[in-house]
């Protein structure tokens, strides 16, 4: 089994990512962390093969954490999973040795493709002799193992929608004891109001949420959404 550390400052996102990892054969989550300090402590305890790392952490960036890990001699593999999509951050991640970079929001299929390619990399290294010398053919096989094919959108999800974001919104509505507005859902999830509204509208159309109207002093009704039990 490949032991995984999931690092994300949002407890709910970390839980969703951990559940996704658990669905991929050969992988298991052995630790979660919500700050760089917690993540480094988990790596120092040992037993971690792969870190799924967010960049935006409360105490320092994910890239700074990777830099410190390398300075301290920790060669633990890293896959970045973050909303940071600027080219500079991506380049820095590559230079620090991140094996993949997955931009939020993403689908389960996209994460699984990266994990599968990582598993293939480990098996390839073992087959060509671990730490022994490698010729060009073996080197090409090692680098080729990390390639991933383009992942299509998940069935049933329109373009621009992702499974983790959908599950995050559903979890907020499921826990709520009263209908929530798009503004309230955005505040709970950290999403923009327009993004929350887009997902809420889609979930209501799919029959997973119930829409009600609340009239205020302005005369314009506020849309409020409640979880529909299956």
Steps between C-alpha positions, in 0.01 A plus 500: 500500500607857431456709815372853436503820705217741404580865575233769469411786734128435446391200711211420267711509184762281668229248588366496145849456354570220748182321395606528137841351577331213679311413183823441303634143535845482652475832687398582856498819704703454817504864614336839447646843569353849487819705530860481382619428853263205537603369158872521575448324832316218322780464245762497777316218677557290188286253310373753242558415133307784338378844608194656334582861576300823491699817435296742711562400861454719809862500621699483174453406136507145379801575280692638797415180685636286215819710501545438873432129457775477239741704714445255786558200276142379463454355154129432544317535170261793452197566282370856523121538527420868518302792364829677420506489121756768416791392284761616750366274773476207258861552388620523860321175580672329209842627609441369850416157363119482517398203286158636402303823538122484521305827493181534706220439428570155360314173444558165664605367159772766478637413844484129430695548175782668696500235770497219244796653317684540830436134579627410153815704567576309818447165330719604206785607728479166679505307172806680363701430811429760765823689573712317245634652176248565223550530126307740278223248441443459874516877552237552228275242665532675838416844360227357278323346798399848621313592184124522533238502226250790489214429739148566370241677713309280739173361361208711611710801587496797264821666390657704777350291782701262717415214734689635806326838479163332452559276802619795708181695430285192562668441836427859608131473402471155657620628838291818495183503711335763280509608132809698398551776246777500242676766708491279810621194308785707354602614849494142631700350213739782413368512144393815320129578507471456122666157516278392789192622312599305189541175692183556704296556186639180347432296814145638523436406138629149573251465786764489776396835648164668561463866404291741704456876483540741790353847450665795670458876512641551150218307338745277315483143634814328624560147374560254783600136466434199722634145484260239364543166676529210253 
